[in-house]
XYZ file of C-alpha atoms in Angstrom:
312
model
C 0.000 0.000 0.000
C 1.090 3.576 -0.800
C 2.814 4.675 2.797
C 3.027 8.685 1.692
C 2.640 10.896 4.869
C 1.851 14.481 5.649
C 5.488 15.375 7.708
C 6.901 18.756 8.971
C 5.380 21.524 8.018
C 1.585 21.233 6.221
C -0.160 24.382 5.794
C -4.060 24.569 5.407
C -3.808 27.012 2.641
C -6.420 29.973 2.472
C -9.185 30.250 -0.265
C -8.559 33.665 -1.342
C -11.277 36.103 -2.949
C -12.203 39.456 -5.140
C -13.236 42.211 -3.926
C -16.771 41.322 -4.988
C -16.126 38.193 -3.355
C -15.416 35.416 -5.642
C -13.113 33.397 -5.383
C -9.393 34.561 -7.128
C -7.700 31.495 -8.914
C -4.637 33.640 -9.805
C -4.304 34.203 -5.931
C -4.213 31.268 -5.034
C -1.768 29.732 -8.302
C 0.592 32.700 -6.195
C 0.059 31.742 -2.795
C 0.449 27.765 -3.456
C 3.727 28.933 -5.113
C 5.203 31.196 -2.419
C 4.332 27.941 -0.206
C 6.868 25.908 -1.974
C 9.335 28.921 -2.293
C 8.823 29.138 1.372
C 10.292 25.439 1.373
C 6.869 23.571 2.236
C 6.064 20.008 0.777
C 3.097 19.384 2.254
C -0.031 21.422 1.651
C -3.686 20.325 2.590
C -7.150 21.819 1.262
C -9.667 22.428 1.920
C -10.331 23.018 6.343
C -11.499 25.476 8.613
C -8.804 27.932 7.573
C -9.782 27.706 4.323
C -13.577 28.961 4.806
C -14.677 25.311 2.727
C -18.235 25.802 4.144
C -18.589 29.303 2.428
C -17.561 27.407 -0.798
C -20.271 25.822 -3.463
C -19.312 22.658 -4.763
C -18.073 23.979 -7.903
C -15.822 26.277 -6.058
C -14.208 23.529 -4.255
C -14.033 21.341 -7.129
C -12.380 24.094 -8.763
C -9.805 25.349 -6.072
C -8.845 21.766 -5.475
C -8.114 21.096 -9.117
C -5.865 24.339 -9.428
C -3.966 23.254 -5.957
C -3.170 19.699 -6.856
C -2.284 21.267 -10.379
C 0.201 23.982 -9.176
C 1.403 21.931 -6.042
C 2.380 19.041 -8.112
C 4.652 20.937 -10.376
C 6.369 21.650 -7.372
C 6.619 17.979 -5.954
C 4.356 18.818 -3.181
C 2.275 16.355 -1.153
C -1.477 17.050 -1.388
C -3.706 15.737 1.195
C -7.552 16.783 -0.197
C -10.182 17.087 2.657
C -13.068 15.545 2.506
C -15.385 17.674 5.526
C -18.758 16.748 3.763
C -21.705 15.722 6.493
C -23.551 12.662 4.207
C -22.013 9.776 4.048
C -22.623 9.382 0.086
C -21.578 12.719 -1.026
C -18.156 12.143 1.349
C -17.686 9.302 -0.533
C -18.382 10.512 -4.099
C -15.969 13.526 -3.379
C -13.226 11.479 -1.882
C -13.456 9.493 -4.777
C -13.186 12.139 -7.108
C -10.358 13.638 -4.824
C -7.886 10.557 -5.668
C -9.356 10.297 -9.470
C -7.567 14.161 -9.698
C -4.453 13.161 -8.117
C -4.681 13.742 -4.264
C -1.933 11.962 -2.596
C -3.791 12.188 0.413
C -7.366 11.820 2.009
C -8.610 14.283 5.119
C -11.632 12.878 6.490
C -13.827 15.425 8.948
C -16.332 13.178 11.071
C -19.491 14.219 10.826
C -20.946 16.300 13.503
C -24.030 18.736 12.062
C -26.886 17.732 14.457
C -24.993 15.364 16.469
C -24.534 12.244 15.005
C -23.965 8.876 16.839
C -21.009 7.163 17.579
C -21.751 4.268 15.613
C -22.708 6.151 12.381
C -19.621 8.508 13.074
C -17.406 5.052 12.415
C -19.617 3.707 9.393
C -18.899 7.169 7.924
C -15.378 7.103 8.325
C -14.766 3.416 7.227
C -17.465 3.883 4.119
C -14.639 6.648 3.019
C -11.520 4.439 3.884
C -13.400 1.965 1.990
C -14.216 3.952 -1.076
C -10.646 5.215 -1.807
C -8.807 2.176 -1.848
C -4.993 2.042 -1.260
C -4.906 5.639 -0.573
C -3.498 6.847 2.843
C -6.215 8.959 4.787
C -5.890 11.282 7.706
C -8.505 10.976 10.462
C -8.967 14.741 11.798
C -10.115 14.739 14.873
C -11.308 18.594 16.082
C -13.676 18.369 18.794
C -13.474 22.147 20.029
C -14.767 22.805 16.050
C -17.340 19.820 15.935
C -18.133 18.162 19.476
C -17.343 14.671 17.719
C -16.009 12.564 20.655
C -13.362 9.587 19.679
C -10.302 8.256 22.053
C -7.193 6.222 20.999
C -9.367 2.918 21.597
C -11.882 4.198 18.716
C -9.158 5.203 16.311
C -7.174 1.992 16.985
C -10.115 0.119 15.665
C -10.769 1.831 12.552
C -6.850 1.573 11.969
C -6.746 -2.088 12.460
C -9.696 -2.765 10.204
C -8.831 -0.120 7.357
C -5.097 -0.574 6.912
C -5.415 3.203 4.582
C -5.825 4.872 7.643
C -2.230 6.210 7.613
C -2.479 9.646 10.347
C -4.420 11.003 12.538
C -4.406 14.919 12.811
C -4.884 15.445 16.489
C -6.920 19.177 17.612
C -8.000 17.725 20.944
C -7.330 20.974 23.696
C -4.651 19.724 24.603
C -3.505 17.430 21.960
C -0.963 15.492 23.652
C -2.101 13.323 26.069
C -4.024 11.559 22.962
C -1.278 11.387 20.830
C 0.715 9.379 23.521
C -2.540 7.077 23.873
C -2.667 6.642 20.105
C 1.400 5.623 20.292
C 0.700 3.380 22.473
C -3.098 2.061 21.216
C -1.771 2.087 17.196
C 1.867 2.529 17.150
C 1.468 2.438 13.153
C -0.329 5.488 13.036
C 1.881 8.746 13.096
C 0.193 12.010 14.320
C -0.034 15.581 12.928
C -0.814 18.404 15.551
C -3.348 20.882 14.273
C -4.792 24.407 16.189
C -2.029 26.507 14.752
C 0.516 24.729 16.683
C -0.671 26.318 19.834
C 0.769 22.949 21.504
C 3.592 22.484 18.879
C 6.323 21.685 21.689
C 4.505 19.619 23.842
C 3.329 17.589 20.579
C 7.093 16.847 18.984
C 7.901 15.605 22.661
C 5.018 13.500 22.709
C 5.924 11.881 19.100
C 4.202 13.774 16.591
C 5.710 14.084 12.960
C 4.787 17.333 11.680
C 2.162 20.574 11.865
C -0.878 21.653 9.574
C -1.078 25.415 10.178
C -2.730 28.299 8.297
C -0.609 29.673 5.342
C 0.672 33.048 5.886
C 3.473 32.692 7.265
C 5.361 28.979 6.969
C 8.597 30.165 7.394
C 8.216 30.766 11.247
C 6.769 27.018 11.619
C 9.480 26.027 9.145
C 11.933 27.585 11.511
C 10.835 25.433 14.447
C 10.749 21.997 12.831
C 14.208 22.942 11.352
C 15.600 23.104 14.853
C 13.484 20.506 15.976
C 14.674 18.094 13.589
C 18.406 19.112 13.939
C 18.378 18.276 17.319
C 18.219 22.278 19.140
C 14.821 21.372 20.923
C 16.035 24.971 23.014
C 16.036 26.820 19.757
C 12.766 25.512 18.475
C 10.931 26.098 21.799
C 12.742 29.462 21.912
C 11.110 30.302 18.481
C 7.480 28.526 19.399
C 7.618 30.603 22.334
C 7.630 34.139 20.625
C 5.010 32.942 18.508
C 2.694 31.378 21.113
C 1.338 35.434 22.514
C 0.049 35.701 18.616
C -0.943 32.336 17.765
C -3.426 31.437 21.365
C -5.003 34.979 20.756
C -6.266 34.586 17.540
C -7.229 30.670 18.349
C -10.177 31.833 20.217
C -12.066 31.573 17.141
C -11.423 30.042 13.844
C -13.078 33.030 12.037
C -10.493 35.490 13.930
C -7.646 32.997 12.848
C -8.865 33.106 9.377
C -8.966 36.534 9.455
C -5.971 37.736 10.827
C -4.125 35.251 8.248
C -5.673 36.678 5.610
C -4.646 40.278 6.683
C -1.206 38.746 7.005
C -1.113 37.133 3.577
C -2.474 40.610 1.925
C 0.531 42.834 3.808
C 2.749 40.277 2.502
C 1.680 41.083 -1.021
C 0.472 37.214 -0.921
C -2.860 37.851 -1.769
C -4.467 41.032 -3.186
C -7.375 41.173 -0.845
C -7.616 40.012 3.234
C -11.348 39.853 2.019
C -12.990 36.690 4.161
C -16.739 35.411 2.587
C -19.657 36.819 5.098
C -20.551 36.147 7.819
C -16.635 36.994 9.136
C -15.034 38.044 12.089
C -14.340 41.984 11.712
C -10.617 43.158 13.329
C -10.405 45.852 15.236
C -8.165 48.215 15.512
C -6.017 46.569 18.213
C -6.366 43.397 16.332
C -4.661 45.368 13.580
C -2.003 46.291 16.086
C -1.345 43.299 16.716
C -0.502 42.024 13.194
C 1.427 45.070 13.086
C 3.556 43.868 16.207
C 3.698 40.540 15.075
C 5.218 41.328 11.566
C 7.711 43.251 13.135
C 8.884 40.822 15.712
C 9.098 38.228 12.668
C 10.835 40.530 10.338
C 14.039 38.068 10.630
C 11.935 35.253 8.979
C 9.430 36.913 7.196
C 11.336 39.589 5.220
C 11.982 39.084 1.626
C 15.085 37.431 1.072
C 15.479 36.081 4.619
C 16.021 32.385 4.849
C 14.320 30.076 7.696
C 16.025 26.739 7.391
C 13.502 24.045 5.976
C 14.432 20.662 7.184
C 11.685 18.234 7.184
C 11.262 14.823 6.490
């Protein structure tokens, strides 16, 4: 079976849009490519950051064509999402996700209206099921959906659907289930979602990389590049001036999304910080805050400057 695996650094790149509010293709052809000049090889589309449930179908369809299109001719790794609530339309788009190329399946449980624990599991394995030999990544967000699974659960679905590959833990806090899941499914590796805001704690605990947003890579590259050379000090030094910045604007995904977006447009990323309505508004100290934030991350963020991208 085909063992690929989201490691390092895996940014849940934005959906950007017009000023009128559609969505802008040549945007996002930039954006995927300042990823991989940024040194990323993993990307993943489309989550939370990426507003996919203020997207029609087309829209998605679209965007994820273009990514897997533009991310490939940089030798990226492209896990596709697959956040859909029915069971038969999760299927039919995961199948159509590996019939375009996707290296990689995301599967969101369902969790509109509260589904069961039992039809949470036939969902995920009637995905598994449906794409084969491709690897899948179980994301497990609670704080955004209220699904409830534990190591036990996962280790189940693992041992019966061998293309369950990852799990991409966003559990507050994520460790002490990524130890249980070492220990319940030592196969499965784990990704650490929610911006990182345990990052540290995570890589101690065993996890293999990070799915952030997509503004700004090069600090996350940064840490896993010190990580991985063995200067835990350095890495935790650099998690640590971003962890003021990064638990703020976790409060909410729609502030997260929005101060990305603000950082993506000041970085001449994206034309617009335009997110689809309803959106969180930032005020003016929110503002002052991005403004703070790109200064104390001039040294990695500046044009020309180089954060060392090691991953694996």
């Amino acid at each position: 079976m085909n063992r690929t695996l989201i490691e390092g650094v895996c940014p849940v790149v934005e959906t950007p849009f017009t000023t009128e509010g559609r969505i802008d293709l040549a945007s996002f052809r930039v954006l995927i490519r300042s990823l991989a000049a940024a040194g990323v090889r993993n990307v993943m589309y489309p989550g939370f950051a990426s507003e996919f449930y203020k997207l029609t179908d087309q829209e998605r369809d679209e965007l994820t064509g273009v990514l897997l299109d533009e991310a490939h001719r940089h030798d990226m790794i492209v896990a596709v999402s697959v956040p859909d609530h029915a069971t038969v339309v999760a299927v039919e788009r995961a199948r159509r996700a590996v019939e375009q190329g996707a290296d990689m399946i995301n599967i969101l449980p369902p969790h509109v209206q509260s589904p069961s624990g039992v039809a949470v599991r036939a969902h995920i394995r009637a995905v598994l099921d449906a794409i084969g030999s491709t690897p899948a990544i179980l994301q497990y967000a609670p704080a955004q959906t209220g699904t409830a699974l534990d190591a036990t659960i996962i280790a189940d679905l693992a041992a019966t659907s061998p293309n369950l590959v990852q799990v991409k833990v966003e559990s507050v806090p994520p460790g002490q289930l990524i130890s249980a899941l070492r220990e319940a499914a030592p196969a499965l590796s784990c990704v650490v979602g929610y911006a990182g805001v345990q990052l540290i704690d995570a890589l101690r605990r065993g996890a293999v990389g990070v799915q952030p947003g997509s503004s700004f890579p090069e600090i996350y590259l940064a840490i896993w590049a010190a990580w991985s050379g063995g200067d835990h000090e350095q890495a935790a030094t650099v998690h640590a001036r971003l962890l003021p910045y990064i638990s703020y604007w976790m409060q909410s995904v729609e502030l997260i999304i929005a101060a990305e977006k603000e950082i993506s447009a000041r970085r001449g990323i994206l034309d617009t910080a335009i997110c689809r309505a309803p959106a969180r508004d930032l005020d003016a100290e929110e503002h002052a805050m991005i403004d703070r934030f790109l200064v104390e991350f001039d040294d990695l963020l500046r044009p020309g400057s180089k954060a060392i991208s090691i991953q694996g």
